[in-house]
Tab-separated table of C-alpha atoms in Angstrom:
chain	number	residue	atom	x	y	z
A	1	MET	CA	28.640	11.313	54.100
A	2	SER	CA	25.578	12.318	52.311
A	3	LEU	CA	25.097	15.690	50.686
A	4	ASN	CA	24.048	18.596	53.200
A	5	CYS	CA	21.218	21.339	52.800
A	6	ASN	CA	23.443	23.863	51.310
A	7	GLU	CA	25.090	21.540	48.911
A	8	ILE	CA	21.807	20.285	47.693
A	9	ASN	CA	20.649	23.668	46.952
A	10	LEU	CA	23.628	24.084	44.672
A	11	VAL	CA	23.231	20.920	42.835
A	12	LEU	CA	19.555	21.958	41.977
A	13	SER	CA	20.287	25.765	40.993
A	14	GLU	CA	22.833	23.882	38.510
A	15	LEU	CA	20.313	21.379	36.820
A	16	ASP	CA	17.657	24.244	36.068
A	17	LEU	CA	15.158	21.675	35.754
A	18	GLU	CA	11.420	23.356	35.741
A	19	GLY	CA	10.213	23.322	32.741
A	20	ALA	CA	11.649	19.886	31.557
A	21	PHE	CA	10.000	17.072	30.336
A	22	LEU	CA	10.441	13.306	31.948
A	23	GLN	CA	11.380	10.948	29.008
A	24	ASP	CA	11.977	7.878	31.121
A	25	VAL	CA	12.720	6.451	34.941
A	26	VAL	CA	15.178	3.588	35.424
A	27	GLN	CA	16.299	1.659	38.451
A	28	PRO	CA	19.239	-0.038	38.188
A	29	ASN	CA	19.132	-1.626	41.900
A	30	PHE	CA	17.376	-1.339	45.071
A	31	ASP	CA	18.469	1.667	46.526
A	32	SER	CA	19.093	4.258	43.516
A	33	LEU	CA	16.903	5.948	40.753
A	34	ALA	CA	17.900	7.844	37.312
A	35	MET	CA	15.503	10.070	35.633
A	36	TYR	CA	15.962	11.188	31.867
A	37	THR	CA	14.939	14.654	31.276
A	38	PHE	CA	14.760	16.970	28.411
A	39	LYS	CA	14.614	20.276	27.864
A	40	PRO	CA	15.298	22.000	24.452
A	41	GLY	CA	19.340	21.886	23.920
A	42	ALA	CA	19.609	20.621	28.003
A	43	PRO	CA	18.939	16.750	28.105
A	44	LYS	CA	20.217	15.567	31.624
A	45	THR	CA	20.147	12.322	33.340
A	46	VAL	CA	19.014	12.959	37.124
A	47	PHE	CA	20.727	10.557	39.797
A	48	VAL	CA	19.212	9.967	43.020
A	49	CYS	CA	21.091	7.778	45.160
A	50	LEU	CA	19.688	6.280	49.010
A	51	ALA	CA	22.388	4.424	50.186
A	52	SER	CA	23.392	5.219	53.566
A	53	GLY	CA	25.862	7.797	53.760
A	54	ALA	CA	25.884	8.384	50.398
A	55	CYS	CA	22.822	10.118	49.798
A	56	ARG	CA	22.486	12.521	46.944
A	57	ILE	CA	21.139	13.976	43.736
A	58	CYS	CA	23.088	15.084	40.901
A	59	GLU	CA	23.192	14.922	37.070
A	60	THR	CA	25.305	12.137	35.691
A	61	ARG	CA	26.519	11.460	32.527
A	62	ARG	CA	27.298	7.722	32.991
A	63	LYS	CA	25.491	4.804	31.352
A	64	ILE	CA	22.922	3.820	33.992
A	65	THR	CA	22.405	-0.183	33.448
A	66	LYS	CA	18.850	-1.107	33.293
A	67	ASN	CA	17.747	-3.706	35.871
A	68	GLU	CA	16.648	-7.377	34.330
A	69	LYS	CA	13.869	-7.694	36.115
A	70	PRO	CA	10.942	-4.677	36.243
A	71	LEU	CA	10.890	-3.207	39.874
A	72	ARG	CA	7.941	-2.057	41.421
A	73	PHE	CA	8.163	1.814	42.076
A	74	ASN	CA	10.144	1.941	38.908
A	75	GLU	CA	7.260	0.766	36.805
A	76	LEU	CA	4.943	2.735	38.717
A	77	LEU	CA	6.899	6.270	38.085
A	78	LYS	CA	6.777	4.932	34.325
A	79	SER	CA	3.336	4.787	34.377
A	80	LYS	CA	2.491	7.788	36.016
A	81	LEU	CA	5.182	10.623	35.363
A	82	LYS	CA	6.290	9.412	31.820
A	83	GLY	CA	5.855	12.339	29.489
A	84	ALA	CA	5.181	14.647	32.303
A	85	ARG	CA	6.495	18.259	32.618
A	86	ILE	CA	8.204	19.282	35.627
A	87	CYS	CA	6.714	22.939	37.185
A	88	LYS	CA	8.513	23.155	40.378
A	89	ILE	CA	11.373	21.818	41.865
A	90	GLU	CA	13.007	22.768	45.563
A	91	GLN	CA	14.012	21.932	48.837
A	92	ILE	CA	11.777	22.443	51.515
A	93	GLY	CA	13.622	24.546	53.688
A	94	LEU	CA	16.994	23.125	54.669
A	95	GLU	CA	15.698	19.716	55.655
A	96	ARG	CA	17.146	17.716	52.791
A	97	ILE	CA	13.708	16.921	51.121
A	98	ILE	CA	13.563	17.790	47.413
A	99	LYS	CA	9.956	18.460	46.357
A	100	ILE	CA	9.206	17.969	42.687
A	101	GLU	CA	6.126	19.034	40.953
A	102	PHE	CA	4.758	17.168	37.904
A	103	LEU	CA	1.915	18.190	35.370
A	104	ARG	CA	0.903	15.424	33.227
A	105	ALA	CA	-1.609	16.632	30.055
A	106	GLY	CA	-4.572	14.978	29.914
A	107	THR	CA	-6.130	12.935	26.743
A	108	ILE	CA	-6.834	15.130	23.733
A	109	PHE	CA	-9.872	14.399	21.490
A	110	VAL	CA	-9.712	15.511	18.139
A	111	MET	CA	-13.085	15.372	15.710
A	112	PRO	CA	-14.223	17.247	12.643
A	113	LYS	CA	-16.218	20.262	13.388
A	114	ALA	CA	-19.483	18.583	11.785
A	115	GLN	CA	-19.508	15.861	14.228
A	116	GLU	CA	-19.140	17.952	17.526
A	117	LYS	CA	-22.859	18.302	17.970
A	118	PHE	CA	-23.254	14.622	17.964
A	119	ALA	CA	-20.255	13.746	19.930
A	120	LYS	CA	-21.397	12.474	23.668
A	121	LYS	CA	-18.979	12.661	26.240
A	122	SER	CA	-19.056	10.267	29.050
A	123	LYS	CA	-18.047	10.947	32.668
A	124	ASN	CA	-14.993	8.670	32.350
A	125	ARG	CA	-14.086	10.240	28.584
A	126	GLU	CA	-14.123	13.903	30.618
A	127	GLU	CA	-11.898	12.343	33.286
A	128	GLU	CA	-9.581	11.026	31.008
A	129	GLN	CA	-9.216	14.396	29.262
A	130	ALA	CA	-8.365	15.908	32.824
A	131	ASP	CA	-4.600	16.756	33.674
A	132	GLU	CA	-2.754	14.797	36.456
A	133	LYS	CA	-0.828	16.800	38.980
A	134	PHE	CA	1.638	14.715	40.989
A	135	SER	CA	4.088	15.579	43.624
A	136	LEU	CA	7.814	13.356	44.005
A	137	TYR	CA	9.370	14.372	47.211
A	138	ILE	CA	12.940	12.830	47.702
A	139	ARG	CA	14.109	12.635	51.409
A	140	LEU	CA	17.736	12.347	51.328
A	141	TRP	CA	18.276	11.463	55.170
A	142	SER	CA	21.187	8.915	56.041
A	143	ASN	CA	19.720	5.473	57.442
A	144	ALA	CA	15.930	7.008	56.461
A	145	ALA	CA	16.255	7.894	52.937
A	146	ASN	CA	13.322	7.476	50.761
A	147	VAL	CA	10.935	8.672	47.983
A	148	PHE	CA	7.410	9.089	47.576
A	149	LEU	CA	5.108	9.665	44.611
A	150	CYS	CA	2.178	11.650	45.871
A	151	ASP	CA	-1.225	13.211	44.255
A	152	GLU	CA	-1.904	16.707	44.452
A	153	ASN	CA	-3.324	16.613	48.035
A	154	ASP	CA	0.123	14.680	49.267
A	155	VAL	CA	-1.809	11.346	49.771
A	156	ILE	CA	1.276	8.725	49.354
A	157	ILE	CA	0.623	6.565	46.062
A	158	ASP	CA	3.415	4.393	46.471
A	159	SER	CA	6.806	4.960	48.248
A	160	PHE	CA	10.505	3.667	47.508
A	161	PHE	CA	10.878	1.720	50.386
A	162	ARG	CA	7.613	0.840	52.115
A	163	ARG	CA	7.662	1.396	55.639
A	164	PRO	CA	4.273	0.394	57.734
A	165	ALA	CA	5.931	1.216	61.393
A	166	LYS	CA	6.449	5.194	60.063
A	167	ASN	CA	3.182	5.351	57.797
A	168	GLU	CA	5.484	5.290	54.656
A	169	MET	CA	2.711	3.324	52.718
A	170	PRO	CA	0.271	3.749	49.852
A	171	GLY	CA	-3.008	5.480	51.000
A	172	GLU	CA	-0.938	7.223	53.988
A	173	LYS	CA	-0.546	10.970	54.344
A	174	PHE	CA	2.831	12.345	53.390
A	175	VAL	CA	3.744	14.691	56.142
A	176	LEU	CA	6.352	17.150	56.065
A	177	PRO	CA	8.347	17.780	59.165
A	178	GLU	CA	8.213	20.750	61.062
A	179	ILE	CA	10.813	23.215	59.526
A	180	LYS	CA	13.280	24.622	62.016
A	181	ASN	CA	15.518	27.895	62.220
A	182	GLN	CA	19.100	26.221	61.200
A	183	THR	CA	21.188	27.366	63.922
A	184	LYS	CA	24.085	24.806	62.437
A	185	GLU	CA	25.711	26.327	59.329
A	186	PHE	CA	26.572	23.492	56.494
A	187	PRO	CA	29.611	24.498	54.371
A	188	ILE	CA	29.416	23.647	50.647
A	189	ARG	CA	32.505	20.949	50.617
A	190	ASP	CA	35.150	21.922	47.712
A	191	PHE	CA	36.331	18.551	46.986
A	192	ALA	CA	39.450	19.726	45.673
A	193	GLU	CA	41.007	16.187	44.741
A	194	THR	CA	38.213	15.157	42.845
A	195	LYS	CA	37.888	18.718	41.053
A	196	GLU	CA	41.550	18.692	40.095
A	197	LYS	CA	40.830	15.266	38.647
A	198	ILE	CA	38.364	16.373	36.300
A	199	ARG	CA	40.179	19.529	35.281
A	200	ALA	CA	43.144	17.162	34.293
A	201	GLU	CA	40.813	14.696	32.195
A	202	ASN	CA	39.526	17.565	30.341
A	203	GLU	CA	42.809	18.910	29.529
A	204	LYS	CA	43.325	15.792	27.912
A	205	ARG	CA	40.655	16.073	25.699
A	206	GLY	CA	41.038	19.923	24.980
A	207	PHE	CA	38.282	21.132	27.085
A	208	PHE	CA	39.186	24.078	29.576
A	209	GLY	CA	35.813	25.116	30.604
A	210	ASP	CA	34.337	25.234	33.916
A	211	ILE	CA	33.747	22.377	35.890
A	212	SER	CA	30.062	22.120	37.387
A	213	PHE	CA	29.438	20.982	40.925
A	214	ASN	CA	27.244	18.195	40.004
A	215	GLU	CA	30.295	16.935	37.895
A	216	ILE	CA	32.213	16.787	41.049
A	217	VAL	CA	29.428	15.497	43.116
A	218	ASP	CA	28.931	12.609	40.651
A	219	LEU	CA	32.347	11.379	40.363
A	220	PHE	CA	33.385	11.515	44.303
A	221	TYR	CA	30.515	9.429	45.124
A	222	PHE	CA	31.115	7.503	42.360
A	223	GLU	CA	34.378	6.593	42.820
A	224	GLY	CA	34.026	6.045	46.457
A	225	ALA	CA	30.850	3.851	46.161
A	226	SER	CA	32.069	1.879	43.349
A	227	SER	CA	35.577	1.292	45.576
A	228	ALA	CA	33.357	0.002	48.382
A	229	SER	CA	30.784	-1.657	47.038
A	230	ILE	CA	32.959	-3.469	44.445
A	231	GLY	CA	35.028	-4.780	47.519
A	232	THR	CA	31.845	-5.881	49.279
A	233	LEU	CA	30.739	-7.458	46.240
A	234	LEU	CA	34.168	-9.187	45.492
A	235	GLU	CA	33.831	-10.922	48.720
A	236	GLN	CA	30.256	-12.072	48.187
A	237	ALA	CA	31.077	-13.733	45.012
A	238	GLN	CA	34.461	-15.121	46.108
A	239	LYS	CA	31.993	-17.185	49.055
A	240	TRP	CA	29.452	-18.071	45.896
A	241	HIS	CA	32.428	-19.390	43.967
A	242	GLU	CA	34.327	-21.092	46.654
A	243	SER	CA	31.013	-23.025	48.239
A	244	HIS	CA	29.708	-24.014	44.769
A	245	LYS	CA	33.136	-25.121	43.408
A	246	ASN	CA	33.945	-27.280	46.661
A	247	ARG	CA	30.263	-28.577	46.473
A	248	LEU	CA	30.890	-29.991	43.058
A	249	LEU	CA	34.425	-30.874	43.533
A	250	ASN	CA	33.039	-33.524	46.465
A	251	ALA	CA	30.554	-34.166	43.883
A	252	LEU	CA	33.439	-35.043	41.447
A	253	GLU	CA	35.545	-36.973	43.838
A	254	LYS	CA	32.737	-39.440	44.929
A	255	LEU	CA	31.811	-40.174	41.426
A	256	LYS	CA	35.523	-40.906	41.126
A	257	GLU	CA	35.547	-43.416	43.869
A	258	LYS	CA	32.301	-44.845	42.281
A	259	ARG	CA	33.856	-45.332	38.963
A	260	THR	CA	36.851	-47.262	40.582
A	261	GLN	CA	34.372	-49.570	42.068
A	262	PHE	CA	32.724	-49.928	38.855
A	263	LEU	CA	36.306	-50.593	36.970
A	264	ASN	CA	36.664	-53.477	39.631
A	265	ALA	CA	33.483	-55.182	38.377
A	266	ASP	CA	35.084	-58.121	37.420
A	267	SER	CA	35.690	-58.906	41.083
A	268	LEU	CA	32.298	-59.026	41.538
A	269	LYS	CA	31.405	-61.642	38.921
A	270	HIS	CA	34.596	-63.467	40.481
A	271	SER	CA	33.435	-63.450	43.784
A	272	GLY	CA	29.711	-64.830	42.316
A	273	ASP	CA	31.756	-67.444	40.744
A	274	LEU	CA	33.736	-68.457	43.825
A	275	ILE	CA	30.526	-68.974	45.999
A	276	LEU	CA	28.864	-71.263	43.588
A	277	ALA	CA	31.978	-73.554	43.603
A	278	ASN	CA	32.155	-73.677	47.079
A	279	ALA	CA	28.544	-73.772	48.067
A	280	HIS	CA	29.619	-76.514	50.348
A	281	LEU	CA	31.738	-74.223	52.949
A	282	PHE	CA	28.501	-72.318	53.611
A	283	ARG	CA	27.850	-71.950	57.505
A	284	SER	CA	24.572	-70.421	58.673
A	285	ASP	CA	26.809	-69.004	62.059
A	286	SER	CA	28.986	-66.827	59.604
A	287	ASN	CA	29.011	-63.760	57.279
A	288	PHE	CA	32.251	-64.832	55.529
A	289	ILE	CA	32.974	-67.863	53.276
A	290	GLU	CA	36.691	-68.532	53.009
A	291	CYS	CA	37.761	-70.492	50.017
A	292	GLU	CA	40.774	-70.895	47.813
A	293	ASP	CA	40.890	-68.837	44.696
A	294	TRP	CA	41.896	-70.367	41.708
A	295	GLU	CA	43.276	-67.438	39.960
A	296	THR	CA	45.707	-66.572	42.707
A	297	ASN	CA	45.966	-69.832	44.398
A	298	GLN	CA	45.427	-68.202	47.663
A	299	LYS	CA	42.707	-68.209	50.480
A	300	THR	CA	40.509	-65.270	50.220
A	301	ARG	CA	37.431	-64.534	52.034
A	302	ILE	CA	34.208	-63.338	50.831
A	303	LYS	CA	31.304	-61.677	52.486
A	304	ILE	CA	28.137	-63.526	52.421
A	305	ASP	CA	24.606	-63.123	53.803
A	306	ALA	CA	23.999	-66.323	56.106
A	307	LYS	CA	20.329	-65.977	55.823
A	308	LYS	CA	20.462	-66.628	52.391
A	309	SER	CA	21.454	-69.601	50.050
A	310	PRO	CA	24.872	-69.831	48.053
A	311	GLN	CA	22.698	-69.283	45.055
A	312	GLU	CA	20.990	-66.047	46.400
A	313	ASN	CA	24.464	-64.934	47.215
A	314	ALA	CA	26.016	-65.513	43.799
A	315	GLN	CA	22.906	-63.854	42.240
A	316	GLU	CA	23.618	-60.342	44.299
A	317	TYR	CA	26.933	-60.182	43.332
A	318	TYR	CA	26.066	-61.071	39.322
A	319	THR	CA	23.258	-58.254	39.799
A	320	LYS	CA	26.188	-55.773	41.350
A	321	TYR	CA	28.536	-56.416	38.158
A	322	LYS	CA	25.773	-56.381	35.812
A	323	LYS	CA	24.483	-52.580	37.310
A	324	SER	CA	28.485	-51.770	37.624
A	325	VAL	CA	29.066	-52.588	33.862
A	326	SER	CA	25.976	-51.040	32.403
A	327	GLY	CA	26.074	-47.977	34.695
A	328	LEU	CA	29.887	-47.183	33.846
A	329	GLU	CA	29.159	-45.453	30.582
A	330	SER	CA	26.622	-42.979	32.284
A	331	LEU	CA	28.990	-42.498	35.067
A	332	GLU	CA	31.849	-41.165	32.605
A	333	ASN	CA	29.193	-38.771	31.472
A	334	ASP	CA	28.648	-37.666	35.006
A	335	ILE	CA	32.184	-36.842	35.815
A	336	ALA	CA	32.642	-34.989	32.148
A	337	ARG	CA	29.204	-32.850	33.313
A	338	THR	CA	30.307	-32.024	36.511
A	339	GLN	CA	34.067	-30.975	35.429
A	340	LYS	CA	32.198	-29.040	32.858
A	341	GLU	CA	29.998	-27.089	35.384
A	342	ILE	CA	33.303	-26.429	37.633
A	343	GLU	CA	35.122	-25.035	34.433
A	344	LYS	CA	31.604	-22.535	33.973
A	345	ILE	CA	32.071	-21.567	37.709
A	346	ASP	CA	35.604	-20.458	37.344
A	347	LEU	CA	34.417	-18.467	34.145
A	348	GLN	CA	31.629	-16.923	36.018
A	349	TYR	CA	33.946	-16.135	38.609
A	350	ALA	CA	36.519	-14.572	36.330
A	351	GLN	CA	34.195	-12.169	34.571
A	352	MET	CA	33.015	-10.868	38.222
A	353	THR	CA	36.244	-10.212	39.148
A	354	ALA	CA	36.882	-8.332	35.636
A	355	GLU	CA	34.069	-6.149	36.010
A	356	LYS	CA	34.491	-2.612	37.259
A	357	ASN	CA	30.832	-1.407	37.108
A	358	PRO	CA	29.177	-2.305	40.877
A	359	ILE	CA	25.778	-1.971	39.585
A	360	LYS	CA	26.612	-4.557	36.830
A	361	LEU	CA	28.615	-6.985	39.039
A	362	GLU	CA	25.508	-6.941	41.864
A	363	GLN	CA	23.213	-7.928	38.930
A	364	ILE	CA	25.513	-10.534	37.703
A	365	LEU	CA	25.721	-11.609	41.190
A	366	ARG	CA	21.907	-11.617	42.027
A	367	LYS	CA	21.455	-13.521	38.923
A	368	THR	CA	24.182	-16.615	40.043
A	369	GLN	CA	22.351	-16.432	43.511
A	370	THR	CA	18.880	-17.036	41.762
A	371	PRO	CA	17.795	-21.131	42.342
A	372	LYS	CA	17.292	-22.764	38.650
A	373	GLN	CA	13.364	-23.405	39.817
A	374	LEU	CA	12.876	-19.536	40.065
A	375	GLU	CA	14.425	-18.750	36.955
A	376	LYS	CA	11.675	-16.915	34.398
A	377	LYS	CA	11.064	-19.072	31.309
A	378	SER	CA	10.140	-17.992	28.029
A	379	HIS	CA	8.114	-20.549	27.310
A	380	PRO	CA	6.478	-23.639	29.265
A	381	GLY	CA	8.153	-27.261	29.487
A	382	LEU	CA	11.295	-28.232	28.621
A	383	SER	CA	13.420	-27.207	25.359
A	384	TYR	CA	16.543	-28.401	23.787
A	385	GLU	CA	18.731	-27.323	21.016
A	386	ILE	CA	20.363	-29.566	18.842
A	387	ASP	CA	22.451	-29.147	15.703
A	388	GLY	CA	20.304	-25.785	15.119
A	389	TRP	CA	16.972	-27.833	15.484
A	390	THR	CA	14.672	-26.553	18.701
A	391	ILE	CA	12.318	-29.324	20.320
A	392	PHE	CA	9.981	-28.235	22.784
A	393	VAL	CA	8.731	-30.752	25.397
A	394	GLY	CA	5.098	-30.669	27.427
A	395	ARG	CA	4.974	-32.902	30.197
A	396	ASP	CA	1.507	-32.370	31.221
A	397	ALA	CA	-1.821	-31.138	30.090
A	398	ASP	CA	-1.219	-27.646	31.085
A	399	GLU	CA	1.952	-27.251	29.178
A	400	ASN	CA	0.747	-29.382	26.277
A	401	ASP	CA	-2.146	-26.953	25.691
A	402	GLU	CA	0.226	-23.778	26.187
A	403	LEU	CA	2.895	-24.827	23.756
A	404	LEU	CA	-0.033	-25.732	21.503
A	405	ARG	CA	-2.000	-22.383	21.689
A	406	HIS	CA	1.609	-19.957	21.519
A	407	PHE	CA	4.659	-21.686	21.107
A	408	VAL	CA	4.277	-24.042	17.960
A	409	ARG	CA	2.871	-23.250	14.271
A	410	GLY	CA	1.366	-25.351	11.971
A	411	GLN	CA	4.245	-26.324	9.993
A	412	ASP	CA	6.229	-27.852	13.441
A	413	TRP	CA	6.147	-31.485	13.622
A	414	TRP	CA	4.238	-33.137	16.802
A	415	LEU	CA	5.133	-36.449	18.218
A	416	HIS	CA	3.301	-38.466	20.635
A	417	ALA	CA	3.049	-42.192	22.207
A	418	ARG	CA	0.519	-44.042	20.626
A	419	ASP	CA	-1.727	-45.715	23.157
A	420	TYR	CA	-0.168	-44.571	26.145
A	421	HIS	CA	-0.722	-41.447	28.326
A	422	GLY	CA	2.426	-38.829	28.198
A	423	GLY	CA	4.010	-35.489	27.082
A	424	TYR	CA	3.666	-33.798	23.549
A	425	VAL	CA	6.473	-33.371	21.338
A	426	PHE	CA	7.217	-30.655	19.002
A	427	ILE	CA	10.343	-30.141	16.741
A	428	LYS	CA	10.384	-26.393	15.000
A	429	ASN	CA	10.330	-26.413	11.449
A	430	ARG	CA	12.731	-24.758	9.766
A	431	VAL	CA	12.291	-23.315	6.483
A	432	GLY	CA	13.867	-24.695	3.465
A	433	LYS	CA	14.804	-28.046	5.516
A	434	SER	CA	13.671	-31.493	6.248
A	435	VAL	CA	13.813	-32.819	9.659
A	436	PRO	CA	16.643	-35.124	9.981
A	437	LEU	CA	16.296	-38.594	10.708
A	438	GLU	CA	18.656	-38.405	13.924
A	439	ILE	CA	16.481	-35.316	15.147
A	440	LEU	CA	13.629	-37.434	14.808
A	441	LEU	CA	15.179	-40.132	16.881
A	442	CYS	CA	15.839	-37.749	19.655
A	443	ALA	CA	12.490	-36.410	19.733
A	444	GLY	CA	11.170	-40.064	19.637
A	445	ASN	CA	13.005	-40.597	22.598
A	446	LEU	CA	11.802	-37.653	24.696
A	447	ALA	CA	8.324	-38.681	23.490
A	448	VAL	CA	8.780	-42.146	24.936
A	449	HIS	CA	10.665	-41.050	28.445
A	450	PHE	CA	7.747	-38.609	29.119
A	451	SER	CA	5.244	-41.212	28.837
A	452	LYS	CA	3.484	-44.139	30.237
A	453	ALA	CA	5.382	-46.161	28.005
A	454	ARG	CA	9.193	-45.382	29.598
A	455	LYS	CA	9.210	-48.492	31.977
A	456	ASN	CA	8.687	-50.913	28.854
A	457	GLY	CA	11.765	-48.748	27.391
A	458	SER	CA	10.240	-48.683	23.714
A	459	ALA	CA	6.667	-47.752	22.331
A	460	ASP	CA	5.160	-46.824	18.798
A	461	LEU	CA	4.821	-43.170	18.038
A	462	TYR	CA	2.322	-41.245	15.523
A	463	TYR	CA	3.808	-37.823	14.278
A	464	THR	CA	2.209	-35.450	12.153
A	465	GLN	CA	2.714	-31.449	11.580
A	466	VAL	CA	0.527	-29.390	13.835
A	467	LYS	CA	-1.971	-28.215	11.072
A	468	HIS	CA	-3.008	-31.723	10.887
A	469	LEU	CA	-4.088	-31.964	14.464
A	470	ARG	CA	-7.840	-30.941	15.616
A	471	ARG	CA	-9.234	-30.235	19.010
A	472	ALA	CA	-11.510	-33.033	20.546
A	473	LYS	CA	-14.851	-31.570	21.182
A	474	ASN	CA	-15.471	-30.979	24.876
A	475	GLY	CA	-12.332	-33.164	25.340
A	476	PRO	CA	-10.131	-32.462	28.049
A	477	LYS	CA	-7.480	-29.798	28.251
A	478	GLY	CA	-4.899	-30.301	25.659
A	479	LEU	CA	-6.405	-33.422	24.075
A	480	VAL	CA	-6.083	-33.257	20.263
A	481	LEU	CA	-7.009	-35.915	17.117
A	482	PRO	CA	-3.882	-36.614	14.609
A	483	THR	CA	-4.820	-36.996	10.934
A	484	ASN	CA	-2.274	-38.073	8.268
A	485	GLU	CA	-0.027	-39.293	10.638
A	486	LYS	CA	2.693	-41.852	10.711
A	487	ASN	CA	3.982	-44.311	12.961
A	488	LEU	CA	7.605	-44.591	14.428
A	489	PHE	CA	8.749	-47.237	16.693
A	490	VAL	CA	11.448	-46.342	19.263
A	491	LYS	CA	13.120	-47.842	21.554
A	492	ILE	CA	14.878	-45.622	24.517
A	493	ASP	CA	18.405	-45.390	23.872
A	494	GLU	CA	20.537	-44.069	27.241
A	495	SER	CA	23.282	-42.125	25.134
A	496	ILE	CA	20.453	-40.216	22.943
A	497	LEU	CA	18.897	-39.047	26.314
A	498	ARG	CA	22.205	-37.934	27.985
A	499	LYS	CA	23.334	-36.079	24.768
A	500	LEU	CA	19.631	-34.269	25.036
A	501	GLU	CA	20.277	-33.556	28.761
A	502	GLU	CA	23.461	-31.595	27.621
A	503	ASN	CA	22.085	-29.593	25.336
A	504	ALA	CA	19.219	-28.616	27.419
A	505	ARG	CA	17.920	-25.188	27.682
């Protein structure tokens, strides 16, 4: 049950926010706000919750977890109200709508008196000097809660929830409901059990003072909301864990089946040998050949393609044999990587079940549900971390140019395939250390892999420090001309590429 009108009045009277300054605004999730206010000797954190059935405003002393991603309404409030003074705060009648009036002082220009007669203030500058007035309306109606930031004429600048059907959008006029005479009485709840719990905790700490209504409200709703939301969030976490783990377990099972087939690769070569040795038994109307196996001295049946010659059928078995032998090492790496992913998911789920803060749990869960393609990257292209060395890879002209302009410095190393189109590879410099041959080969493999020379499996590279690169005049985007370059021949090593893939960031 949300706070009623009389409870809201009691909360506001205890808060005593008139004259306080707004220091910061934090929006931890999609249904709450926290305003950090300061008054000499009385800093307070005012928590506003818009969740259905738990709409409230109260002081809180709990740590408010910031959202990792900047949220629209929160950023707007910070830009408009940070540093503003609260002139007035009241509930409109008994309508559970709180109005907070803010005054934000304009810019003050200070100059020597001797220069005042020469100063010419433009119209824009005068506007910057003017004070700004804002009204923040907090509507604590269950199933229709909202927060509106309005100008001094009550025109909505923006709202917490945008609802076009109800004209709760920027540019619309905020209209207060018709204030009615209340005939029904709304008693202030005593929250006896919660109050007793707070008193017991305070006595343990040696505090025997009065307990404010704000403290009681904060604990009552926090405990109720935490137990309800944590239960719901843990159900979501369990579903996420089961779906992702089952998908990986199925993939692991298929990989293991494929490994069993690869381990029997010698049988493929043996089948090819039997086909060539018994080519005279081929028949154009049969998809099988029956012959004696000299290893077992028993009759065996081998599947063939009747449309192809014995030599072509044997070659198919030899090709499968070669693929099995060469692919076994790669397959073992795929199995190990899949097992690591399963362990990682189990660890993430264990962290979720151990988390007691519902807001933090919601943020962790949201992060795990974000597709990898939508995760915000700190730099363009790809990056790898090997033995303390960082390698950047630009895969196209845009990424190459962006890395060159903003993410590498003169002492960093640059590699590129000679005579082939391809991406740029950069090795970040480490002060006092020269680049080891192993790291140079890793970067060289990436330079060949992300170039047109990839099909050849090898290429000549030139490498030099970034300070020796010169942009081509009137050339295409990202094109550079190297000087003081050295040559390096690199043949792609699949084991190095697999190692790099495991260390991708």
